Coordinates of C-alpha atoms and ligand atoms in Angstrom, one line a residue:
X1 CA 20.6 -96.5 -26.3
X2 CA 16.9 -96.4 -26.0
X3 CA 14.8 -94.0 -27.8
X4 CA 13.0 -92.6 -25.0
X5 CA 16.8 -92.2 -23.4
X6 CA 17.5 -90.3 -26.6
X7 CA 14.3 -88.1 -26.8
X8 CA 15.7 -87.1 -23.2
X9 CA 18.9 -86.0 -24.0
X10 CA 17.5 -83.8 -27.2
X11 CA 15.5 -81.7 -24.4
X12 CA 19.2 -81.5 -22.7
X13 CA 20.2 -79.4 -25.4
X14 CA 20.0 -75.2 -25.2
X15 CA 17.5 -73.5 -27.2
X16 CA 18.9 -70.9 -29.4
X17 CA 16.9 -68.0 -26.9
X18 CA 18.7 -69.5 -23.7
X19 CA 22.1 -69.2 -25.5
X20 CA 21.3 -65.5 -27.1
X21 CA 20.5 -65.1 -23.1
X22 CA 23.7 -66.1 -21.7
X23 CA 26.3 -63.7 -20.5
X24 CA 29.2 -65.0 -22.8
X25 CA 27.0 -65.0 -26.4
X26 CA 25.8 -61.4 -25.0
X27 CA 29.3 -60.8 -24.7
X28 CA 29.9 -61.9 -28.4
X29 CA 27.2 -59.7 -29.6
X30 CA 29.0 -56.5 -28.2
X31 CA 31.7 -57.2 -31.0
X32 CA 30.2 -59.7 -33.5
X33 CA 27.3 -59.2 -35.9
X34 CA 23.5 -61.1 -34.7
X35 CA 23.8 -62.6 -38.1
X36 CA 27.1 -64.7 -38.0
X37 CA 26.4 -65.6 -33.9
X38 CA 23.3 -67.2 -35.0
X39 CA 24.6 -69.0 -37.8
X40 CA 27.6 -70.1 -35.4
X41 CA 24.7 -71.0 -33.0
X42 CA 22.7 -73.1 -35.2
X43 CA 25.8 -74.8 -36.9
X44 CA 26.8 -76.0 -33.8
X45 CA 23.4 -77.5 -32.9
X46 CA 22.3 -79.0 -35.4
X47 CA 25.9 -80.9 -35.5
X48 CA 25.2 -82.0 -31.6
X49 CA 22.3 -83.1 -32.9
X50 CA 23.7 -85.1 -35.5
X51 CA 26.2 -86.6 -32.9
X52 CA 23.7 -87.4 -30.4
X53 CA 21.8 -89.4 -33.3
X54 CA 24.6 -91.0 -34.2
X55 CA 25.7 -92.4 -30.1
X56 CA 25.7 -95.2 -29.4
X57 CA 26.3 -95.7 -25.9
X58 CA 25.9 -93.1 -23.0
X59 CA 29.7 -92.6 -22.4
X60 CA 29.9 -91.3 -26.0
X61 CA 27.4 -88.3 -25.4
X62 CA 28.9 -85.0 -26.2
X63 CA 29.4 -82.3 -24.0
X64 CA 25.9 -80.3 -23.2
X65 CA 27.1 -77.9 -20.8
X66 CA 26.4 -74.2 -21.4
X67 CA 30.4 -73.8 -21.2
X68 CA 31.1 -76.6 -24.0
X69 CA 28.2 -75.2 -26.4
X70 CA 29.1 -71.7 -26.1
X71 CA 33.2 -73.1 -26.5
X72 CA 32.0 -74.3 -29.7
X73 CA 30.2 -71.4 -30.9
X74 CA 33.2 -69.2 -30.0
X75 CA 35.2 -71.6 -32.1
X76 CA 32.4 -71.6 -35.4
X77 CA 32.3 -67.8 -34.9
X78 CA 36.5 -67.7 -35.6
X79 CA 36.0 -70.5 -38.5
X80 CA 32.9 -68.2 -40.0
X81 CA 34.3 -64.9 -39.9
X82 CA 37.5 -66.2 -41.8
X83 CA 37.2 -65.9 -45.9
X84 CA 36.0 -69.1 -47.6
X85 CA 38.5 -68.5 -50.8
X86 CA 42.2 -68.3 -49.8
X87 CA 45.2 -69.6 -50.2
X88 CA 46.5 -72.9 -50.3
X89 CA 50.1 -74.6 -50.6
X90 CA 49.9 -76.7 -54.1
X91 CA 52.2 -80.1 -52.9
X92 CA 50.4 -82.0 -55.0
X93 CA 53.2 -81.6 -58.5
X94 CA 49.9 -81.4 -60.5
X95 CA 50.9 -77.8 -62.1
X96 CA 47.8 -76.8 -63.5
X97 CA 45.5 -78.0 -60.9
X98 CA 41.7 -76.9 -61.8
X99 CA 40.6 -77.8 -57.6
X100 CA 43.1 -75.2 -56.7
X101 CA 43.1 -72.9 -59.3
X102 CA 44.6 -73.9 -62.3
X103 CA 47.4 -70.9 -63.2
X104 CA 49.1 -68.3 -60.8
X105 CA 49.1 -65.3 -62.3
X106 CA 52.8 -63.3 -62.9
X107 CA 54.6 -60.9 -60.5
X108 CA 54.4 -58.3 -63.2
X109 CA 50.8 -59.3 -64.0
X110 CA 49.9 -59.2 -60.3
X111 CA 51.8 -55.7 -59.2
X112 CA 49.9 -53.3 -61.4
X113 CA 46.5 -54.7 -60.6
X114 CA 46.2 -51.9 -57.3
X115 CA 45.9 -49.4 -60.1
X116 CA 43.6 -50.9 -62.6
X117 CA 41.6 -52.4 -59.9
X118 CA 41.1 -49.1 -57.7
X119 CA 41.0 -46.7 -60.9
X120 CA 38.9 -46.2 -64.2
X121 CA 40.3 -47.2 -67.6
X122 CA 39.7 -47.0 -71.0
X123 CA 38.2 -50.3 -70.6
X124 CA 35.4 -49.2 -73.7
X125 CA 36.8 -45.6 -74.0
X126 CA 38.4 -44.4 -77.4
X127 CA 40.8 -42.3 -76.4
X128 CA 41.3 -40.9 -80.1
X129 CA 38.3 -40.4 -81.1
X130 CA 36.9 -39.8 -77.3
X131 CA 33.8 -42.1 -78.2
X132 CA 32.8 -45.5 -76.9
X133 CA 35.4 -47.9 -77.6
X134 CA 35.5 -51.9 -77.2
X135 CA 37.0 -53.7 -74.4
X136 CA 38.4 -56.7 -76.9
X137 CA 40.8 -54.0 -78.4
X138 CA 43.2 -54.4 -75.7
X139 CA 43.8 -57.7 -75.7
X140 CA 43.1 -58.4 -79.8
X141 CA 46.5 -56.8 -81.4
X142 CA 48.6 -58.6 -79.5
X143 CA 46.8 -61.9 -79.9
X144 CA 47.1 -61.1 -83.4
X145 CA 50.9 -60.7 -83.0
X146 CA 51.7 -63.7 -81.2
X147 CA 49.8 -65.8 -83.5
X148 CA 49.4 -64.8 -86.9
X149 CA 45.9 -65.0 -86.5
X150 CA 43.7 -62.9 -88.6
X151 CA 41.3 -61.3 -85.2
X152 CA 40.5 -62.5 -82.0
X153 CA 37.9 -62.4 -78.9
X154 CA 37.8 -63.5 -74.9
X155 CA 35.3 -64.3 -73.2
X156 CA 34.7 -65.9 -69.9
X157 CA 36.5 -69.4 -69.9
X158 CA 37.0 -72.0 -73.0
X159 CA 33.5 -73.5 -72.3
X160 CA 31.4 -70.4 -73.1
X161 CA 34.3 -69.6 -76.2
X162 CA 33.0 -73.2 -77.4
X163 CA 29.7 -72.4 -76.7
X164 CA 29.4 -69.2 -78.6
X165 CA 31.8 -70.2 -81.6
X166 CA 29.0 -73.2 -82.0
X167 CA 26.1 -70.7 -81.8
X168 CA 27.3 -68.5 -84.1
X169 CA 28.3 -70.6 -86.7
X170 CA 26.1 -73.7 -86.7
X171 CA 22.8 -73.0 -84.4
X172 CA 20.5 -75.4 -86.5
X173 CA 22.7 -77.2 -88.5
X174 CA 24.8 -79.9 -88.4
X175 CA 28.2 -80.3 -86.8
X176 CA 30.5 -82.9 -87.9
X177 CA 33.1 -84.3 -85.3
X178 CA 35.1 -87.6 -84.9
X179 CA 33.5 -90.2 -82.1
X180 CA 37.3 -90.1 -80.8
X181 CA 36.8 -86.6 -79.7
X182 CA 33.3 -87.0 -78.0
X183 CA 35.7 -85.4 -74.9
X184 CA 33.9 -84.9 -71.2
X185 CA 36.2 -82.6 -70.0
X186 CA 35.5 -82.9 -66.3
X187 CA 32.8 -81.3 -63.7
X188 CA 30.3 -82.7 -66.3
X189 CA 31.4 -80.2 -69.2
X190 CA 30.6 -82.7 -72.0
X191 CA 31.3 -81.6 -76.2
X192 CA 27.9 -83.4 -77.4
X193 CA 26.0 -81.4 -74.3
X194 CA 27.2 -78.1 -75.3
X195 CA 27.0 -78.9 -78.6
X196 CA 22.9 -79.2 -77.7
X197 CA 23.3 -76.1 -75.4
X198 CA 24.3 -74.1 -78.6
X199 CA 21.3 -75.5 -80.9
X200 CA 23.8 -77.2 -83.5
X201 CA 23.3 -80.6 -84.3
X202 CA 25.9 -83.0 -83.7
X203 CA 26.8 -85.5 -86.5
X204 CA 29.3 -88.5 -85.1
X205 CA 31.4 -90.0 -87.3
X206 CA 34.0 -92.6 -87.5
X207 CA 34.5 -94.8 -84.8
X208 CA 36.2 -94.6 -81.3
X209 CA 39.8 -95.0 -82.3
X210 CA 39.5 -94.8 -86.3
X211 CA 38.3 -91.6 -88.3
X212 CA 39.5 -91.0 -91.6
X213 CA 39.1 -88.0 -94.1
X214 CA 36.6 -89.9 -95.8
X215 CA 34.7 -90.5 -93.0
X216 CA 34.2 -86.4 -93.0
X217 CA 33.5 -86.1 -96.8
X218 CA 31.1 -89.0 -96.7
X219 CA 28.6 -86.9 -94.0
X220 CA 28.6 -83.8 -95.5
X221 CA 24.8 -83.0 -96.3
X222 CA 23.4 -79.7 -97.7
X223 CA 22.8 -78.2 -93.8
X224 CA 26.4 -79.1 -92.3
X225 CA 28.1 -75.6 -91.4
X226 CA 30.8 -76.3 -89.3
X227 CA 33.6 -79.4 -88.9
X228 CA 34.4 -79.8 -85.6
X229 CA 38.2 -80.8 -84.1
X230 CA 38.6 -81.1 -80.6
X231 CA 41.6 -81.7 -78.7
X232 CA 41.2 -85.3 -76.7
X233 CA 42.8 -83.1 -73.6
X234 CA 42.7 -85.6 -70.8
X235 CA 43.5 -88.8 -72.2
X236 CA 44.9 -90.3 -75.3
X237 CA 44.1 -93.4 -77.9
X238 CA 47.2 -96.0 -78.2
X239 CA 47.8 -98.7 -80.5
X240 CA 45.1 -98.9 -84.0
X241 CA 44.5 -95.5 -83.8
X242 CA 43.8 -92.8 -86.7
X243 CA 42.8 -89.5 -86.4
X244 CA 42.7 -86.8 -89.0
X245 CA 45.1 -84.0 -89.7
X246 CA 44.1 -80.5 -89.1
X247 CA 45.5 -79.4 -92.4
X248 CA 43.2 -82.6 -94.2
X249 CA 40.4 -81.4 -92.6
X250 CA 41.1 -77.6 -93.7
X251 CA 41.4 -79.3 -97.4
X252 CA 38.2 -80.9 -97.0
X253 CA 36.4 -77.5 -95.7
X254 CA 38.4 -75.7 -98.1
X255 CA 36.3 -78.0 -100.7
X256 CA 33.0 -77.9 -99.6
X257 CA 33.4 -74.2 -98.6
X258 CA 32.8 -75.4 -94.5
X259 CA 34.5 -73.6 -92.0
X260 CA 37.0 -75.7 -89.6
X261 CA 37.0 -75.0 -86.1
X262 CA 39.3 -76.4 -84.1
X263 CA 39.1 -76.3 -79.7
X264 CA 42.5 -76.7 -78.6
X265 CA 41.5 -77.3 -75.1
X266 CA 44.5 -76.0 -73.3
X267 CA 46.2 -74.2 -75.7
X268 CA 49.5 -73.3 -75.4
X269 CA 51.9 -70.5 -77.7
X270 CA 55.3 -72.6 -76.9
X271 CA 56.6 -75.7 -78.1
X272 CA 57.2 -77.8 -75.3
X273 CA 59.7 -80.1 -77.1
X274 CA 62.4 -77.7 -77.1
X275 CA 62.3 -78.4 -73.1
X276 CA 62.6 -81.9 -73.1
X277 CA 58.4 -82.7 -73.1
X278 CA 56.6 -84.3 -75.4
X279 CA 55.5 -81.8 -78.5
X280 CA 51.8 -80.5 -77.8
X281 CA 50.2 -78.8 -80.9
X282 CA 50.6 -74.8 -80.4
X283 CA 47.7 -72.2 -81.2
X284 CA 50.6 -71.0 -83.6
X285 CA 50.3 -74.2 -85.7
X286 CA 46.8 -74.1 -85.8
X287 CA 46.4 -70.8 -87.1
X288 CA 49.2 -71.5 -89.4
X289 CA 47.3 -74.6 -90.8
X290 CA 44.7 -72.5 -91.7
X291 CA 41.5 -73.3 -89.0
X292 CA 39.0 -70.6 -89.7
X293 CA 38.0 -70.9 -85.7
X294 CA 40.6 -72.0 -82.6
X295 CA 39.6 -71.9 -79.1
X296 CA 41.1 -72.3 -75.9
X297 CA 41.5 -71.5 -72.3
X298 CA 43.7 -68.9 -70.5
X299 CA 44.7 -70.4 -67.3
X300 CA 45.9 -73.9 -68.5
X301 CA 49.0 -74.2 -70.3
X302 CA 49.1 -70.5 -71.0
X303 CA 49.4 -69.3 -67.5
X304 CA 47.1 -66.4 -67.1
X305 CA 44.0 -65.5 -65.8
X306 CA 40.2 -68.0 -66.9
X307 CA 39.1 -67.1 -69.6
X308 CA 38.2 -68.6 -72.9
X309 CA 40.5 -67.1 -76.3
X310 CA 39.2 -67.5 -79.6
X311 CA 41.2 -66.7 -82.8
X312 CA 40.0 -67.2 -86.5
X313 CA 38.7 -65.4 -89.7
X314 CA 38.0 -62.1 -89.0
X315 CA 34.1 -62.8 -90.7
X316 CA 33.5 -65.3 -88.1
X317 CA 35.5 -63.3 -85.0
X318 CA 33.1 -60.2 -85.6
X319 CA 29.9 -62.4 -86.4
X320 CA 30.7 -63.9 -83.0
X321 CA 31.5 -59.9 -81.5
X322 CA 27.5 -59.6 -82.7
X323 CA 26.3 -62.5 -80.8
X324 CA 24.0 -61.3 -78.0
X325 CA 25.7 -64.4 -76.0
X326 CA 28.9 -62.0 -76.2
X327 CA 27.4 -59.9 -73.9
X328 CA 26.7 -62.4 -71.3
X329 CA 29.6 -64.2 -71.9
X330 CA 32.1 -61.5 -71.7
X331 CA 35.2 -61.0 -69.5
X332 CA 35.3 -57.7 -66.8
X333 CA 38.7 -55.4 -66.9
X334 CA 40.4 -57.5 -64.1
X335 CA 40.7 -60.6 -66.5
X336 CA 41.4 -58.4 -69.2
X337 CA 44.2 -56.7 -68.1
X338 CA 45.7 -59.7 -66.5
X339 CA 45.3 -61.5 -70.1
X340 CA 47.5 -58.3 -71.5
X341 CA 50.4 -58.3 -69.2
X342 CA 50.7 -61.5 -69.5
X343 CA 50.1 -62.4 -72.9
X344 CA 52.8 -59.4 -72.9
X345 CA 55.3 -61.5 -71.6
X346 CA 55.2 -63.9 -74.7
X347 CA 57.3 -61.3 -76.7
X348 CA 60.0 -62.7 -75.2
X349 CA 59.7 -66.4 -75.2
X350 CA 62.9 -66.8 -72.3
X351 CA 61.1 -64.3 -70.2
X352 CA 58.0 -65.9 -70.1
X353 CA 59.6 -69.3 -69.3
X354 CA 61.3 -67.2 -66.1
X355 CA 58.7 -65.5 -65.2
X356 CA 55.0 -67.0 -65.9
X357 CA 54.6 -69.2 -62.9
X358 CA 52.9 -72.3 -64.9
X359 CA 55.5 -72.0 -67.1
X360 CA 58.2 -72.2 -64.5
X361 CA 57.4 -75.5 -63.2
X362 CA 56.7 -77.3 -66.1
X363 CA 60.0 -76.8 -67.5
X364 CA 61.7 -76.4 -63.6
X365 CA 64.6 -78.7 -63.6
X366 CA 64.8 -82.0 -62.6
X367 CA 68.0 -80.4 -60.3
X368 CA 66.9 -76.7 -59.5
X369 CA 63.6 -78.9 -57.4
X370 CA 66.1 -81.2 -55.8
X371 CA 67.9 -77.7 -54.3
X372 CA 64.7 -76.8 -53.1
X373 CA 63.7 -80.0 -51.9
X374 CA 67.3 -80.5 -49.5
X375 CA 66.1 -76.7 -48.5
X376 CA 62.8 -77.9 -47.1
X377 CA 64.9 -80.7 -45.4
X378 CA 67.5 -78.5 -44.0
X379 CA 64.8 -75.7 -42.3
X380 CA 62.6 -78.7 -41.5
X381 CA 66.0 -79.5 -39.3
X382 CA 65.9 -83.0 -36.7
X383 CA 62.2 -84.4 -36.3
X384 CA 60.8 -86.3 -33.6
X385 CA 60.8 -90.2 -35.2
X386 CA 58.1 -91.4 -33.2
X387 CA 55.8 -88.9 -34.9
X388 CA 56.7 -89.3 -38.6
X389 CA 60.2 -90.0 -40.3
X390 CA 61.0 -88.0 -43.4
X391 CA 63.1 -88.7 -46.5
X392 CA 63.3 -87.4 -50.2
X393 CA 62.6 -89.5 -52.7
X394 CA 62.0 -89.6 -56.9
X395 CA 58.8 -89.0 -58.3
X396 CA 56.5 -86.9 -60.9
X397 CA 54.8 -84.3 -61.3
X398 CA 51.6 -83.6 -64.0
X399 CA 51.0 -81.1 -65.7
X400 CA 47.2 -81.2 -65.3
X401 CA 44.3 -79.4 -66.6
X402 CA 43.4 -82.1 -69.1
X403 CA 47.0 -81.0 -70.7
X404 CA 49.4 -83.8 -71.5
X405 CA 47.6 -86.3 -70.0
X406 CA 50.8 -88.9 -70.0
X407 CA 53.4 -86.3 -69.4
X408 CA 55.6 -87.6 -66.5
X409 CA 58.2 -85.1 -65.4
X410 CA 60.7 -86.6 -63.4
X411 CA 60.5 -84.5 -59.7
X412 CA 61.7 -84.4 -56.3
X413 CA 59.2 -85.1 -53.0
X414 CA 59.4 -84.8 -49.9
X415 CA 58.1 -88.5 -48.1
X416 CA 56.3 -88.3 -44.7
X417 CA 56.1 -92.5 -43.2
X418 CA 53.8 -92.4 -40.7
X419 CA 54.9 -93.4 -37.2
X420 CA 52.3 -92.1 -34.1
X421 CA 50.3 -90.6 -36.7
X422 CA 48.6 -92.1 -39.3
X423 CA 49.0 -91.0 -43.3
X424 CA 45.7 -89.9 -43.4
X425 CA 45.5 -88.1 -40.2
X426 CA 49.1 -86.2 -41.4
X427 CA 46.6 -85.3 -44.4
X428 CA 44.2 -83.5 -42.6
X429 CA 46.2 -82.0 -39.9
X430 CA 48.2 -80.2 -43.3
X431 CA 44.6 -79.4 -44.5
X432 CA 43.9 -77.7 -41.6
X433 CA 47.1 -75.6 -41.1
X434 CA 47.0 -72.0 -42.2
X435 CA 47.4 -71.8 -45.1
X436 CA 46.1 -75.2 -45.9
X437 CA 48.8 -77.6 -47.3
X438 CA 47.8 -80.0 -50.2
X439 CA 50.0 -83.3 -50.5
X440 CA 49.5 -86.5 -52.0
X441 CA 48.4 -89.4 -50.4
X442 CA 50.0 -92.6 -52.0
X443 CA 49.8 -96.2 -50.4
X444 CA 50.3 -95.1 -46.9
X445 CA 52.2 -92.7 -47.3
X446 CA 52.2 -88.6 -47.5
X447 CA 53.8 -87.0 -50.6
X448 CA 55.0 -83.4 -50.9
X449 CA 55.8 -82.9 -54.7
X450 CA 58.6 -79.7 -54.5
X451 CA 58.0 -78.7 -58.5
X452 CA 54.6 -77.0 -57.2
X453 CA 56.0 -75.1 -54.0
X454 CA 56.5 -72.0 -54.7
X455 CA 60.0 -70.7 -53.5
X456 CA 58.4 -68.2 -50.7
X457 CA 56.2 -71.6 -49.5
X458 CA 58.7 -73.6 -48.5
X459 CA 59.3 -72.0 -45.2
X460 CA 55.8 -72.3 -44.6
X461 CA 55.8 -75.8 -45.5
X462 CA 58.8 -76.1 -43.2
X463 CA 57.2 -75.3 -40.2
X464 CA 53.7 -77.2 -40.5
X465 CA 55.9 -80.4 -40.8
X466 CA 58.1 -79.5 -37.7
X467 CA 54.7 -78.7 -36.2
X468 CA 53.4 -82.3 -36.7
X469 CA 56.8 -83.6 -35.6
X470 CA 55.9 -81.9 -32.5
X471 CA 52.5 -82.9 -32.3
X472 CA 50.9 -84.4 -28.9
X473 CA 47.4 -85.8 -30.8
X474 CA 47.5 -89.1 -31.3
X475 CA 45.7 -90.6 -34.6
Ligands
LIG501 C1 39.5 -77.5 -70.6 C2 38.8 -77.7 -71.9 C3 37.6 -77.0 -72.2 C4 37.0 -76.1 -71.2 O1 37.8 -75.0 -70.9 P1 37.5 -74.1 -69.5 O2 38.5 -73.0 -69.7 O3 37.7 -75.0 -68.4 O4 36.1 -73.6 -69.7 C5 37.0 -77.2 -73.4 N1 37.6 -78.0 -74.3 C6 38.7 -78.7 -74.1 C7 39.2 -79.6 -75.2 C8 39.4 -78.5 -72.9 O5 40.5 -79.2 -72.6

């Protein structure tokens, strides 16, 4: 098309006054706020605009019609006025999946929230002494119980517990840490960036896949203040490989009177092993091997709410409490009191298996997904073949959030072949259902991993999948 042609069709389009003008938009604004119709409006225009840029030829014009604008409006107005944040159906078997949320928080964290939520605590009230208390006390016994560790702090994820630990400790000085645990964690969190961002210096050592003790001794200068362990998280070093022990390094600090701080990354208070995974380090280990700082996050492996934990000495745990970063780093009562109940339900190791829901799937069985797998099947019933053919087949599920980066844990999946449809149109046709459904896309074909549904979801899932058996569109 011609420019000129182009310019003319531009004019074609309704000024935002004509549509405010017209009987159905003033019939809008009897019901919906000025402010939402005229970002509807303008939405909607500026992607007709887009479209018409984008043409072509004359027979792919949009519709310009008063009806068809104000159609679209209606429909932006319905898409607008619906919360950004909700839920979504995980089918993607990566359990702790940061994009969707990372952890679901417990039944018995979630019930008692109406009351904390819609009533004032003792979030920083003594009740003994009726004078103003600390909000760290709730949570700091029984971290201190579950770990061994000597005192303990939260703040607002394991970032800013990383951050503040390296503030406190070693602003100006140097940091000593192995080049095999330079870790960028993902969404650009970086170690040797925060490590700037805190004002310590960073001193690399070693190489990429070798470190050794002496490595560590060797850069020790008058200014160090801090040795530095971080846990590699999302991938792992195979074949000539050496790293140092945290108990060698403790030795060493133990030496040269340097404290050892250790960021666990996910973090986890159960030994994994005894469930058939491969044996992560727990926070109990570390604390037992004697680190003098641990950090790590809330909603990974542990299964409760973000936020970053840090356990150690009880000099460095109140030094940090000082920090005026605490303050702007610290957690509000909602986290808090999630953090209690469900750090509460570590007492008893069984029940928090049962009833943490990150917990739950990692160490689901390989059979108790398949039941719920030939459930989906059964409610899903007879499908229309020319749409999409279904079948279950093997697969595996990840535990995700930079945690066990090789894990594989044998799972059950629902497999959509597309027939009419394409895989990628199934994809976005699940995005787009209410609530959105998240599945894997995998070499032409759509993936439903079962570990991740939740029990109550799979009647949900049920019926978006006999849905796009039923489906007239054509992709
Ligand atoms: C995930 C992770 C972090 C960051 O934790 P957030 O809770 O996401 O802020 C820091 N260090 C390591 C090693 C991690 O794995």
């Amino acid at each position: 098309m011609k420019k000129d042609d182009k310019n003319m069709i531009f004019r074609q389009l309704p000024s935002v006054d004509y549509l405010l003008e017209s009987s159905v938009i003033r019939g809008f604004l009897l019901t919906t706020p000025r402010a939402l119709v005229l970002r509807a409006i303008h939405y909607v225009l500026d992607e007709l605009r887009q479209k018409i840029n984008r043409v072509q030829r004359e027979d792919e014009l949009p519709d310009l019609a008063l009806p068809a604008v104000v159609d679209q409006i209606n429909k932006q107005i319905t898409i607008l006025s619906q919360p950004s944040l909700k839920q979504v159906i995980n089918a993607t078997g990566v359990i702790v999946h940061t994009n969707l949320g990372r952890s679901l928080l417990a039944k018995k964290v979630i019930t008692p929230f109406n009351t904390v939520a819609g009533c004032y605590s003792n979030l920083e009230y003594d009740l003994k002494t009726g004078k103003r208390g600390s909000r760290y006390v709730h949570v700091e016994d029984i971290l201190i119980e579950l770990t061994g560790a000597e005192s303990a702090i939260v703040v607002n994820n394991n970032a800013a517990a990383v951050l503040i630990a390296l503030d406190t400790i070693a602003k100006d000085k140097e940091v000593i840490i192995s080049r095999g645990q330079l870790v960028e964690i993902g969404g650009s969190f970086r170690i040797p960036e925060v490590m700037r961002k805190s004002g310590a210096r960073m001193f690399e050592i070693g190489t990429t896949n070798k470190t050794t003790i002496d490595d560590y001794e060797a850069a020790i200068v008058s200014n160090t203040a801090l040795l530095l362990k971080v846990h590699t998280s999302n991938f792992q070093t195979v074949g000539f490989t050496e790293e140092v022990p945290l108990n060698a390094l403790v030795a060493l600090g133990k030496k040269y009177n340097l404290p050892v701080m250790e960021d666990l990354g996910s973090g986890c208070f159960i030994d994994f092993s005894l469930y058939g995974l491969t044996k992560e380090p727990t926070v109990q280990d570390s604390v037992a091997k004697g680190a003098d700082i641990i950090t790590f996050s809330g909603d990974k492996m542990l299964g409760g709410p973000q936020c970053g934990i840090i356990l150690g000495k009880e000099k460095i745990i109140s030094a940090i409490k000082e920090n005026q970063l605490a303050r702007a780093l610290r957690v509000d009562k909602l986290t808090l009191f999630a953090l209690q109940e469900t750090l509460s339900l570590y007492r008893d190791e069984k029940k928090a298996i049962q009833q943490i829901p990150t917990l739950r799937m990692i160490c689901q069985s390989y059979q108790s997904v398949c039941r719920r797998a030939k459930k989906l099947l059964n409610m899903i019933g007879r499908v229309d073949n020319t749409n999409i053919s279904l079948r279950l087949c093997d697969g595996f599920s990840r535990v995700g959030g930079g945690a066990m980066p090789l894990e594989e844990i044998r799972s059950r999946l629902l497999c959509i072949s597309p027939g009419r449809l394409s895989a990628p149109y199934i994809v976005n046709l699940l995005h787009s259902y209410n609530p959105p459904i998240i599945a894997r896309l995998e070499k032409d074909q759509v993936l439903l991993d079962i570990r991740t549904i939740q029990e109550k979801e799979v009647k949900i899932v049920a019926e978006a999948i006999k849905l796009l058996s039923a489906t007239n569109a054509i992709s």
